[in-house]
mmCIF file of C-alpha atoms in Angstrom:
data_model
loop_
_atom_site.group_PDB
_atom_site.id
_atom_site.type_symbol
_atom_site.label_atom_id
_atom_site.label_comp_id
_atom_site.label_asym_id
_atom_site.label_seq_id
_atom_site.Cartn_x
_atom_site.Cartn_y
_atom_site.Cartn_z
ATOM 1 C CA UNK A 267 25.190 -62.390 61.812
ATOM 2 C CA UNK A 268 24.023 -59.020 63.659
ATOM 3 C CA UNK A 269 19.944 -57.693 63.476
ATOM 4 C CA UNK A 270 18.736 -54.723 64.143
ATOM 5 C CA UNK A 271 15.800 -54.781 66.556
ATOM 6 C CA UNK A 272 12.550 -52.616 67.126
ATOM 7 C CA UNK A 273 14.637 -50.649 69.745
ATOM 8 C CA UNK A 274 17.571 -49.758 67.496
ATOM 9 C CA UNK A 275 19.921 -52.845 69.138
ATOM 10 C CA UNK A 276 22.400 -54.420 67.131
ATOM 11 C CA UNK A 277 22.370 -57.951 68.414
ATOM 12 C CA UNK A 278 23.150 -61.544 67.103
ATOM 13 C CA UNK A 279 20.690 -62.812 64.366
ATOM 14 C CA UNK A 280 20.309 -65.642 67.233
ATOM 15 C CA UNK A 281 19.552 -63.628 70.497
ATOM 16 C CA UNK A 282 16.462 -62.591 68.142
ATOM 17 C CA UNK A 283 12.713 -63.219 67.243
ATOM 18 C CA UNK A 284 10.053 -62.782 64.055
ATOM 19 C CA UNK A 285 7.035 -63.030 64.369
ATOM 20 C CA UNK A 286 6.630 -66.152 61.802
ATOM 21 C CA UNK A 287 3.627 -66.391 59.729
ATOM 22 C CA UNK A 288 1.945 -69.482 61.165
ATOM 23 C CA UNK A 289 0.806 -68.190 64.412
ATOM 24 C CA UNK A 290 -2.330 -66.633 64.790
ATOM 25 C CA UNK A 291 -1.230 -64.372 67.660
ATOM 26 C CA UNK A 292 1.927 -62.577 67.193
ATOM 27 C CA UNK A 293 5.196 -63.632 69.596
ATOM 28 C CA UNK A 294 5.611 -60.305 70.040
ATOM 29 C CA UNK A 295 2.398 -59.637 71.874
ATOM 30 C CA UNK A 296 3.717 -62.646 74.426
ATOM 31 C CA UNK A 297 7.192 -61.450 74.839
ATOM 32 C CA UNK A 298 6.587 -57.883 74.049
ATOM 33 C CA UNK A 299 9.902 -55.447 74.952
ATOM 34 C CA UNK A 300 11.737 -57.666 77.029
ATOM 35 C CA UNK A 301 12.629 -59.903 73.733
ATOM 36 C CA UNK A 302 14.728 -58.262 70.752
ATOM 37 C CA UNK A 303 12.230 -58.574 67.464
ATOM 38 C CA UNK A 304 13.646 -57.416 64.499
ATOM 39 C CA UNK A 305 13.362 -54.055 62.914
ATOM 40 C CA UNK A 306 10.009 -53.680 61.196
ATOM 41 C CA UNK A 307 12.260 -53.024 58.397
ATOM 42 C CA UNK A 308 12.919 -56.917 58.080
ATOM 43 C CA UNK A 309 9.074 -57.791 57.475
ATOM 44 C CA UNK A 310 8.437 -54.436 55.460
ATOM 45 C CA UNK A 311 10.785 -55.903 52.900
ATOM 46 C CA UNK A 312 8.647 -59.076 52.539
ATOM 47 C CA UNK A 313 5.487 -57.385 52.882
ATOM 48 C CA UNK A 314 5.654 -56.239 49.225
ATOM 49 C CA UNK A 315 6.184 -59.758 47.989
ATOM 50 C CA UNK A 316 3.806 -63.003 47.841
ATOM 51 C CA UNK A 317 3.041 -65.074 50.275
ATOM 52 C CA UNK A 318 5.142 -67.629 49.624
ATOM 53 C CA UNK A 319 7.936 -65.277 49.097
ATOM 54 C CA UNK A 320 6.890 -63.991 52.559
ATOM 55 C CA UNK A 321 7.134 -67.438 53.773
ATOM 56 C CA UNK A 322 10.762 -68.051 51.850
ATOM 57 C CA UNK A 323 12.300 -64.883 53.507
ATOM 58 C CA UNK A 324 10.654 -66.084 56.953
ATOM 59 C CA UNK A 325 12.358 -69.212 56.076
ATOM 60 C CA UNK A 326 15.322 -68.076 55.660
ATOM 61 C CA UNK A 327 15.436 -65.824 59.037
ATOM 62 C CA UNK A 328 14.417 -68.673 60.795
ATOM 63 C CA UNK A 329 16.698 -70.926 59.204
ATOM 64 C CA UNK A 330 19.676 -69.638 58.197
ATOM 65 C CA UNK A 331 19.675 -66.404 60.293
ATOM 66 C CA UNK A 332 18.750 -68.590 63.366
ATOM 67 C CA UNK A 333 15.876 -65.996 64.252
ATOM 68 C CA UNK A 334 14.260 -67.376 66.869
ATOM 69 C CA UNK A 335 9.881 -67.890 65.795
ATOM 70 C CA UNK A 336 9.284 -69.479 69.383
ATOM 71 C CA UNK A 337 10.645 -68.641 72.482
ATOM 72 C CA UNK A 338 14.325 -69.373 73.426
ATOM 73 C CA UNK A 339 14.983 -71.514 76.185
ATOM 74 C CA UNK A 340 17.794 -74.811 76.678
ATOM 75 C CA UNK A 341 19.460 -77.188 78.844
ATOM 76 C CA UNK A 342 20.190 -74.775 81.452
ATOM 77 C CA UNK A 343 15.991 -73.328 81.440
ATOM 78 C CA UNK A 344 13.875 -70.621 80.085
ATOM 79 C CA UNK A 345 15.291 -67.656 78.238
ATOM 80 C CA UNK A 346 14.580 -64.206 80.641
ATOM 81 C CA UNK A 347 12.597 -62.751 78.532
ATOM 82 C CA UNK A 348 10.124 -66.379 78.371
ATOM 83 C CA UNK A 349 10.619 -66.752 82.325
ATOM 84 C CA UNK A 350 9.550 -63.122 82.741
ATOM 85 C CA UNK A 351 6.422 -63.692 80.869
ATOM 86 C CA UNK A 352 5.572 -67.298 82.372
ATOM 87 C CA UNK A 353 5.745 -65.330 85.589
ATOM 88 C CA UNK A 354 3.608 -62.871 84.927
ATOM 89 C CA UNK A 355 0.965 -64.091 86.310
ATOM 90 C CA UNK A 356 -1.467 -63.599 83.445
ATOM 91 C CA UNK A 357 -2.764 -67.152 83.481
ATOM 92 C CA UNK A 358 -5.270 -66.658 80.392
ATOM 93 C CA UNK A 359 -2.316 -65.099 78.157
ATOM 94 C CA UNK A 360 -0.072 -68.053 79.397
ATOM 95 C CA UNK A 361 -2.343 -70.493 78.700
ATOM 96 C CA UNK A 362 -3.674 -69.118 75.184
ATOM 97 C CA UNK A 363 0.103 -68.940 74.438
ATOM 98 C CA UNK A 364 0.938 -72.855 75.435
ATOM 99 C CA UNK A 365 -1.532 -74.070 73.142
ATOM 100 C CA UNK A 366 -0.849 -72.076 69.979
ATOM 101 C CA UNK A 367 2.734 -72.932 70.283
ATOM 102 C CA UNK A 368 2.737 -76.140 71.712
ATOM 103 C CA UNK A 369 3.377 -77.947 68.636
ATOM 104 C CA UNK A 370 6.252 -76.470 68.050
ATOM 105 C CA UNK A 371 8.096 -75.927 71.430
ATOM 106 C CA UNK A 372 6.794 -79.070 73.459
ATOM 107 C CA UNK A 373 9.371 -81.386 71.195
ATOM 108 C CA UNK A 374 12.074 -78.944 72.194
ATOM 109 C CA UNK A 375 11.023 -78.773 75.922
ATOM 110 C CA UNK A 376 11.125 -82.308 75.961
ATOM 111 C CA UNK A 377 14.743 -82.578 75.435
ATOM 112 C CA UNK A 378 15.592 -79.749 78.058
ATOM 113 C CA UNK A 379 14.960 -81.039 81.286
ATOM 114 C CA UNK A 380 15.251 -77.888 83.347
ATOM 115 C CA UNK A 381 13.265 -75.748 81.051
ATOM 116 C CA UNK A 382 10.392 -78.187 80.789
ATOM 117 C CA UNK A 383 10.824 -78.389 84.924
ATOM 118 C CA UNK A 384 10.176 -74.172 84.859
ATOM 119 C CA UNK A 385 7.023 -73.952 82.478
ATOM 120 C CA UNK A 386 5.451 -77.124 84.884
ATOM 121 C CA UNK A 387 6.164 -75.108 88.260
ATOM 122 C CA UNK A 388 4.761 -71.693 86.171
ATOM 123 C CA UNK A 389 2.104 -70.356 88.791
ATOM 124 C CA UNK A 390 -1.361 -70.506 87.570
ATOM 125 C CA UNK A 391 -4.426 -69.024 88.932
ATOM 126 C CA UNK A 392 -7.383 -71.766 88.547
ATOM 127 C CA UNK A 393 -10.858 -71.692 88.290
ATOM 128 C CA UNK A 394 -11.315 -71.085 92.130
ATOM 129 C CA UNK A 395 -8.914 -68.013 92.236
ATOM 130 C CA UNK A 396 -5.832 -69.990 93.942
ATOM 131 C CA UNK A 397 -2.393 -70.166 93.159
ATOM 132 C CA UNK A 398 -0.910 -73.479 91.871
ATOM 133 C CA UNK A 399 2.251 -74.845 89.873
ATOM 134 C CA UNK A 400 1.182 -75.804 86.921
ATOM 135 C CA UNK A 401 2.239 -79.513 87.485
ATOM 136 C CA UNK A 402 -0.560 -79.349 90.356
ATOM 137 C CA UNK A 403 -3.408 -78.136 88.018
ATOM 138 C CA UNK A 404 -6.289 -80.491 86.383
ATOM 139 C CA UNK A 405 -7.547 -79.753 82.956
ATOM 140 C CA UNK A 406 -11.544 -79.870 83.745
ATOM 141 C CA UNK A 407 -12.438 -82.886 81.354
ATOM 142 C CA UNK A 408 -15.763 -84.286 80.629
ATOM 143 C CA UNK A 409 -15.201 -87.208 83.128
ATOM 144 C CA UNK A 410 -13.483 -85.527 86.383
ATOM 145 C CA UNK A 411 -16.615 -82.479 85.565
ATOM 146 C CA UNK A 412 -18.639 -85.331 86.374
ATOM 147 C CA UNK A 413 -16.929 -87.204 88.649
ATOM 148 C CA UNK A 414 -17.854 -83.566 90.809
ATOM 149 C CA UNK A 415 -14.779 -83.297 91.971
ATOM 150 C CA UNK A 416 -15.249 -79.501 93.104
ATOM 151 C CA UNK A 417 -12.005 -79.337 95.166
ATOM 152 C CA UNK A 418 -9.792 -79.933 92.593
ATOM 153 C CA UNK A 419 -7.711 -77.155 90.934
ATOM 154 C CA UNK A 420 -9.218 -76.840 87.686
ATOM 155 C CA UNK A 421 -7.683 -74.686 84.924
ATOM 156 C CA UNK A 422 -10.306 -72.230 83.378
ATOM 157 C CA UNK A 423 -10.120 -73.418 79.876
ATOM 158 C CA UNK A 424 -12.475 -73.657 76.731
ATOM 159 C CA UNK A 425 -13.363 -76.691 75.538
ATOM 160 C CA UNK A 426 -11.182 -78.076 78.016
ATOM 161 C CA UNK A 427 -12.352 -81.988 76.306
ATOM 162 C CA UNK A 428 -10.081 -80.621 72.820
ATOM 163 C CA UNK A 429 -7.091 -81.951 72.003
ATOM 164 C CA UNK A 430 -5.092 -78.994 71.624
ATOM 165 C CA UNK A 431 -5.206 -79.170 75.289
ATOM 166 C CA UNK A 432 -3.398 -82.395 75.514
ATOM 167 C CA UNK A 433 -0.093 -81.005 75.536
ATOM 168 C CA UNK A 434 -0.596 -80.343 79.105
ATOM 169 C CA UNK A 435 0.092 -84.037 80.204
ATOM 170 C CA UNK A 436 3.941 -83.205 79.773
ATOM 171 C CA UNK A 437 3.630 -80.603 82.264
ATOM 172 C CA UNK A 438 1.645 -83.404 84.378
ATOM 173 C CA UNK A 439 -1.653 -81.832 84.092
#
């Protein structure tokens, strides 16, 4: 199947993305223009149904259309338009975006070797303003932050003792 996207591209239903209703942030504000989102068109036809209609046609994109709701990556690594924004260097955004989407790509990452190789060496900025690999980077929990451990490089995180944040051990963290 072919989509039109926000740009006026005709591309294959599965080279594209929605922003799906479960997320609290948008993909779209993560992968912004170098990802093909569907027309607004698409989501203007829902918006004048239910919510669970809205949640049947996002269904439906997602699994029928093979509309991509998470960023695209595989055996061979990250999509371009996810390596362009894990390389961005915007550490905050990057790490805001691994844990509200964790749950849903981390299973995925798991079985793709190279991509889940690529998010762990992303370069981070920690708390003390250097560069690291993610794979290199400590989450700040209540026992090293007492253990005063100062020289370690500590991602700037909130509520850094939270599970959400547990993801990170596949990335070695």
């Amino acid at each position: 199947f072919k989509v039109v996207t926000r740009n006026g591209a005709v591309v294959a239903a599965s080279n594209a993305y929605t922003d799906y209703h479960t997320y609290t942030s948008p993909l779209s504000s993560y992968l912004g223009s170098q990802a093909h989102f569907l027309h607004h068109g698409y989501s203007q036809l829902a918006s004048v149904q239910s919510r669970e209609e809205r949640k049947k046609w996002d269904n439906w994109l997602r699994d029928v259309l093979q509309v991509h709701t998470t960023p695209r990556f595989s055996e061979e690594g990250l999509s371009p338009e996810f390596r362009q924004f894990v390389l961005s260097g915007d550490t905050p955004r990057l790490l805001e975006f691994l844990k509200e989407y964790a749950s849903d790509i981390m299973p995925r990452l798991r079985t793709c070797p190279l991509a889940l190789q690529e998010l762990s060496s992303a370069p981070i900025i920690t708390a003390s303003g250097v560069k690291q690999p993610l794979h290199s980077t400590y989450i700040p929990r209540e026992a090293l932050a007492a253990a005063d451990l100062k020289d370690l490089p500590f991602l700037t995180v909130q509520d850094p003792n939270s599970s959400p944040w547990d993801f990170l051990s596949d990335h070695n963290v």
